[in-house]
Tab-separated table of C-alpha atoms and ligand atoms in Angstrom:
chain	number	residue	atom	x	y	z
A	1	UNK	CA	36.965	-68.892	-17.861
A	2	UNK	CA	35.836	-68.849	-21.525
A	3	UNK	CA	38.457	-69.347	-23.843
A	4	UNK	CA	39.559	-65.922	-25.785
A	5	UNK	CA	39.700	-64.195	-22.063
A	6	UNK	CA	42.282	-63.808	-19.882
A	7	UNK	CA	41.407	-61.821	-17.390
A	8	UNK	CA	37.431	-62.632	-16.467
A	9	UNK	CA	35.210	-59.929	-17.333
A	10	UNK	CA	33.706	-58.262	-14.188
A	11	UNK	CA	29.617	-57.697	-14.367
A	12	UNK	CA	27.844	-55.315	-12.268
A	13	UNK	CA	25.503	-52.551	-12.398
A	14	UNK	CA	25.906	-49.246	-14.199
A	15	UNK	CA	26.326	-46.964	-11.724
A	16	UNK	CA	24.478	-43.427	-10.835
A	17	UNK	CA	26.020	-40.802	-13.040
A	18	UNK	CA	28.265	-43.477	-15.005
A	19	UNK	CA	28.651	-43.288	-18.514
A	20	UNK	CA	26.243	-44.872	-20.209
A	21	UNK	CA	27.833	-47.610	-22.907
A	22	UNK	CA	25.856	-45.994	-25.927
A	23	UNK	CA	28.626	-47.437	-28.186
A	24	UNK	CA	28.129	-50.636	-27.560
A	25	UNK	CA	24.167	-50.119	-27.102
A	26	UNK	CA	23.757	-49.172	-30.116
A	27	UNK	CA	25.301	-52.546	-31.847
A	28	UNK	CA	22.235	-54.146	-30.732
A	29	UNK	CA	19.569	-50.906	-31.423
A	30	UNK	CA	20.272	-48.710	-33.673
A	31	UNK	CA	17.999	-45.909	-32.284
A	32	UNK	CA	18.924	-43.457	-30.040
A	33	UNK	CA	15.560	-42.519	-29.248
A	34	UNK	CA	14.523	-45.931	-28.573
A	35	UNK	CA	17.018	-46.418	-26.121
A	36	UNK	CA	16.277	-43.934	-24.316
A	37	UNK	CA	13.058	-44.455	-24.135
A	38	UNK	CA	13.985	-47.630	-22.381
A	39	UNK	CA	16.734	-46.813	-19.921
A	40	UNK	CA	14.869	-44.978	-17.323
A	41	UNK	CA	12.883	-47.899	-16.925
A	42	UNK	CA	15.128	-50.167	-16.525
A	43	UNK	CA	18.791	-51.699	-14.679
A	44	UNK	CA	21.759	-51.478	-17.094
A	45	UNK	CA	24.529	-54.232	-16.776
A	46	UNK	CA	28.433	-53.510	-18.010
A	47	UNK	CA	30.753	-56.746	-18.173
A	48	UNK	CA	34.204	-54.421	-17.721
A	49	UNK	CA	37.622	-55.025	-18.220
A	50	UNK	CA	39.643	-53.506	-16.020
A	51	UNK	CA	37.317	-50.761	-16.098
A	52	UNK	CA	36.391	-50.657	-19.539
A	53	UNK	CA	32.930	-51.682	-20.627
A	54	UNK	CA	32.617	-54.866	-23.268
A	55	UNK	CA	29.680	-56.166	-22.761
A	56	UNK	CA	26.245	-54.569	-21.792
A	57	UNK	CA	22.711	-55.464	-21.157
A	58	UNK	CA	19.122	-54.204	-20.312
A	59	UNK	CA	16.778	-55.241	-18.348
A	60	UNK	CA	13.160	-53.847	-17.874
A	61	UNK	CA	10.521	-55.069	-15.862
A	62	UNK	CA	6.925	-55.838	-18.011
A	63	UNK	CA	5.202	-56.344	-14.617
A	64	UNK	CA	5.068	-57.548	-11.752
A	65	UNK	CA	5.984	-61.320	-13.080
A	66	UNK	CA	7.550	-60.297	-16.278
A	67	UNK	CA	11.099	-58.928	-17.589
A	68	UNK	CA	12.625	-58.328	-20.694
A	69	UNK	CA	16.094	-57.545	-21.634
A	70	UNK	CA	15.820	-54.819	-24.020
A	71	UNK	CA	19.373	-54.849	-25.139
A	72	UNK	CA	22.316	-56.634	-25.170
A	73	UNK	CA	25.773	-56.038	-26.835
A	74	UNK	CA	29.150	-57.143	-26.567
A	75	UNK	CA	32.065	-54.942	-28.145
A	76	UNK	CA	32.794	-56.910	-31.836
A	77	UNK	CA	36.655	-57.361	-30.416
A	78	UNK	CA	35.381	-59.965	-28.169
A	79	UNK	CA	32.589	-61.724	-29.687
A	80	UNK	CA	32.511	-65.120	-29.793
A	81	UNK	CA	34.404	-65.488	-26.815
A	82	UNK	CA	31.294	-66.940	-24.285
A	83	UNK	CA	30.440	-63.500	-23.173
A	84	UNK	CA	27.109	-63.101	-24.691
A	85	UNK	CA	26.125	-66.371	-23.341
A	86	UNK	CA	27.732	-64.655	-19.515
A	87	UNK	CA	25.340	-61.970	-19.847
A	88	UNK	CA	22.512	-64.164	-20.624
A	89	UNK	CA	23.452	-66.163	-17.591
A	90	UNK	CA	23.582	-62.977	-15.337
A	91	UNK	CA	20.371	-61.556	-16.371
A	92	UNK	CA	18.678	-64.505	-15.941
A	93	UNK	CA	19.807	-64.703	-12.126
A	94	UNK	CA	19.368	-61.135	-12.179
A	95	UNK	CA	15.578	-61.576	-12.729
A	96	UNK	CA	15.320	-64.869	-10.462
A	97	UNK	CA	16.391	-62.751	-7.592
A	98	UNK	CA	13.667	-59.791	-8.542
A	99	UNK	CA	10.871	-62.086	-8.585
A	100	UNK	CA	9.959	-62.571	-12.195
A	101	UNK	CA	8.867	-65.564	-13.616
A	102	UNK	CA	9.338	-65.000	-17.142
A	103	UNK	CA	12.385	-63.262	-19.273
A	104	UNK	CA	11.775	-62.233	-22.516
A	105	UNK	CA	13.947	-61.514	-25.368
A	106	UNK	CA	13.192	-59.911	-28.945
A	107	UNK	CA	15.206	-60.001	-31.857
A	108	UNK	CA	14.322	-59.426	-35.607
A	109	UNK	CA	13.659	-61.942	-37.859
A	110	UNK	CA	16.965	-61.600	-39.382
A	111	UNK	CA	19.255	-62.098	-36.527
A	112	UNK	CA	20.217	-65.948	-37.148
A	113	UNK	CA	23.314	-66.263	-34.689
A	114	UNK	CA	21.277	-64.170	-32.034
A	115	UNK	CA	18.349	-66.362	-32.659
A	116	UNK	CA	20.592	-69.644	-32.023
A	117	UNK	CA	22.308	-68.360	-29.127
A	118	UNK	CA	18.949	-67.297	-27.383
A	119	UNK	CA	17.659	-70.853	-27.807
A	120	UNK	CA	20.725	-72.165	-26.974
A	121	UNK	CA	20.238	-70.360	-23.663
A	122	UNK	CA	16.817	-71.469	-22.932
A	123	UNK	CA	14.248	-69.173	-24.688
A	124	UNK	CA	11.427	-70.698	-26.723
A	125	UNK	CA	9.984	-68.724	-29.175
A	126	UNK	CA	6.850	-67.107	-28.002
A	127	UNK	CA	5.543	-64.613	-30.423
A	128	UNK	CA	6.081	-62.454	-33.685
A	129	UNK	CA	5.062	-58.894	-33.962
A	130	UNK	CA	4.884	-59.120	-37.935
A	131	UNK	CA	6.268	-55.700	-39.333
A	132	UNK	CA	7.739	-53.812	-35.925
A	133	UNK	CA	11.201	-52.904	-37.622
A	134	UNK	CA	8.798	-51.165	-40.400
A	135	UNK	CA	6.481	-49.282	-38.204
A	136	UNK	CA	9.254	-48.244	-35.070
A	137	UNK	CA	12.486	-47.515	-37.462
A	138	UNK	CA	12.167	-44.535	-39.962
A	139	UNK	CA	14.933	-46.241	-42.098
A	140	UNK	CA	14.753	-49.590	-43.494
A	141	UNK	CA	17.045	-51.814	-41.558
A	142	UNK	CA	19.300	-55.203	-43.340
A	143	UNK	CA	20.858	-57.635	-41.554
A	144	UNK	CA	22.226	-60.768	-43.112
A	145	UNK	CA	21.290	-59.786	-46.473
A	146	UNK	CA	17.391	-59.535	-45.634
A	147	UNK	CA	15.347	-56.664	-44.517
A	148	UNK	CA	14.826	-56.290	-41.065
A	149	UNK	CA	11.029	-56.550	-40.872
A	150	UNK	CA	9.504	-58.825	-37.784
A	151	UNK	CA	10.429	-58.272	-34.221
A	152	UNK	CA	10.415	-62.390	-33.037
A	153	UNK	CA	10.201	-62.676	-29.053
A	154	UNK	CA	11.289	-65.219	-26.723
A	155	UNK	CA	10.424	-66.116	-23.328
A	156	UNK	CA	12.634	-68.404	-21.049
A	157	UNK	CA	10.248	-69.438	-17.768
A	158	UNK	CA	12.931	-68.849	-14.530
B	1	LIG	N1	24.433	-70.462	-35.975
B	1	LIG	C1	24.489	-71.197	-34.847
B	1	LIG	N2	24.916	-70.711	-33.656
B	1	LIG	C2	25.325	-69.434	-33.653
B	1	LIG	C3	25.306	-68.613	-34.784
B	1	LIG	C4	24.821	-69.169	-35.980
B	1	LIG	N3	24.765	-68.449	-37.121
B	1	LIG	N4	25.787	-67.409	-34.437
B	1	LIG	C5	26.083	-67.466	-33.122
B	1	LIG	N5	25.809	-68.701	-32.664
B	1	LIG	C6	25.988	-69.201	-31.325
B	1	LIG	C7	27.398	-69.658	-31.160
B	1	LIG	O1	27.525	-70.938	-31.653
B	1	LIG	C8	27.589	-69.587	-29.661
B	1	LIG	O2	27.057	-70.722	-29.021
B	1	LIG	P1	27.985	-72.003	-28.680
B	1	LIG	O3	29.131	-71.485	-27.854
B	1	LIG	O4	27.050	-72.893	-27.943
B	1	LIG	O5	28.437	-72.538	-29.984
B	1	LIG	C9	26.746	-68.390	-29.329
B	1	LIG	O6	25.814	-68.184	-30.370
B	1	LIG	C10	27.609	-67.139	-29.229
B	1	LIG	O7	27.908	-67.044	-27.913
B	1	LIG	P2	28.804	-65.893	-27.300
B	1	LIG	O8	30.212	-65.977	-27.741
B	1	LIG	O9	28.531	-65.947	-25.845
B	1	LIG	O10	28.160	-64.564	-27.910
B	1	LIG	P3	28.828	-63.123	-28.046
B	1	LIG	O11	29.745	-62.838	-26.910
B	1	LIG	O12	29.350	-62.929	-29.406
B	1	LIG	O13	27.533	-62.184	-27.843
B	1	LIG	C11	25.855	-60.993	-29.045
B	1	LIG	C12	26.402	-62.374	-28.645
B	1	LIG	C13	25.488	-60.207	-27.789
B	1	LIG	C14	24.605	-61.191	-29.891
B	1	LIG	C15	26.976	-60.255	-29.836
B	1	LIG	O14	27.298	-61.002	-30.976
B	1	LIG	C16	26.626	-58.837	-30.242
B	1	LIG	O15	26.843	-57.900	-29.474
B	1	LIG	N6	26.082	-58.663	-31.459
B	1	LIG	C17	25.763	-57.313	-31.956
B	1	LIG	C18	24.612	-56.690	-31.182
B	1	LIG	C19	23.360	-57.566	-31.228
B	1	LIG	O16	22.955	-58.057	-32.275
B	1	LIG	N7	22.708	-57.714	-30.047
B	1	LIG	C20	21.450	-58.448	-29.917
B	1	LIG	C21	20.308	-57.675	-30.483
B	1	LIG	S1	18.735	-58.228	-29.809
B	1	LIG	C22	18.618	-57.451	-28.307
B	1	LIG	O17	19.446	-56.663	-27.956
B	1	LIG	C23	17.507	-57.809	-27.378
């Protein structure tokens, strides 16, 4: 297992009437609305420990060829540890075994380690939606010292 974790987190789907993570969904979106806006559409994954939720991500179909994981988070007590890269991993296999030929990924312009880590994993930068984070988020957003202003989305072919 990765090194940092003893026990190997477990990943499945959140279940029918489960709480949903919002903690930890909101490390990665800091809109309520937004994410609910999204979760009806789509399967939520929980990477538990024991059976408490560290890790989380979303995944919505585009189409009928398309996905995109719409969040992802993992609690800041075990970053760093290969989790992130887990979830990637599983969502990936996730949307190999729905049929999609594409996964897509958007982060802002802003997000360096996200931004290496998704490459890292085997998106390729696709496109930039040039001043999302100014038109979708009522407050101005910083991250890294910079405003939060481009949405920057990635596509890894399956
Ligand atoms: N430069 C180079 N590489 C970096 C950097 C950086 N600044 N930052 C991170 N990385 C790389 C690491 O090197 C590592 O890769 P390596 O093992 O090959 O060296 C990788 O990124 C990190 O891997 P993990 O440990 O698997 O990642 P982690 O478990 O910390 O999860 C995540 C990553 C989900 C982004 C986590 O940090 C998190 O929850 N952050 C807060 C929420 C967030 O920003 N979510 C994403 C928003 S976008 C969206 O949800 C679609």
């Amino acid at each position: 297992m990765q090194p940092g974790f003893q026990e190997k987190p477990t990943i499945r789907l959140l279940r029918h009437g489960e709480a949903v993570p919002y903690g930890l969904l909101l490390l990665a979106d800091p809109s309520r609305e937004m994410i609910d806006s999204y979760l009806p559409l789509s399967e939520t994954r929980v990477a538990l420990l024991g059976d408490r939720p560290v890790g989380v991500y979303v995944l919505m179909p585009l189409g009928k060829e398309a996905a995109e994981i719409k969040n992802i988070a993992v609690d800041p007590m075990h970053q760093g540890k290969g989790l992130g890269k887990l979830l990637l991993a599983d969502a990936t296999e996730a949307a190999k075994k729905s049929g999609f030929k594409t996964l897509a990924i958007g982060t802002a312009n802003t997000s360096v380690g996200q931004l290496c880590l998704y490459q890292k994993q085997g998106f390729e930068l696709d496109s930039i939606n040039k001043g999302f984070y100014l038109r979708h988020y009522p407050a101005p957003l910083f991250e890294n010292g910079m405003q939060c202003k481009h949405l920057l989305m990635l596509v890894k072919q399956l």
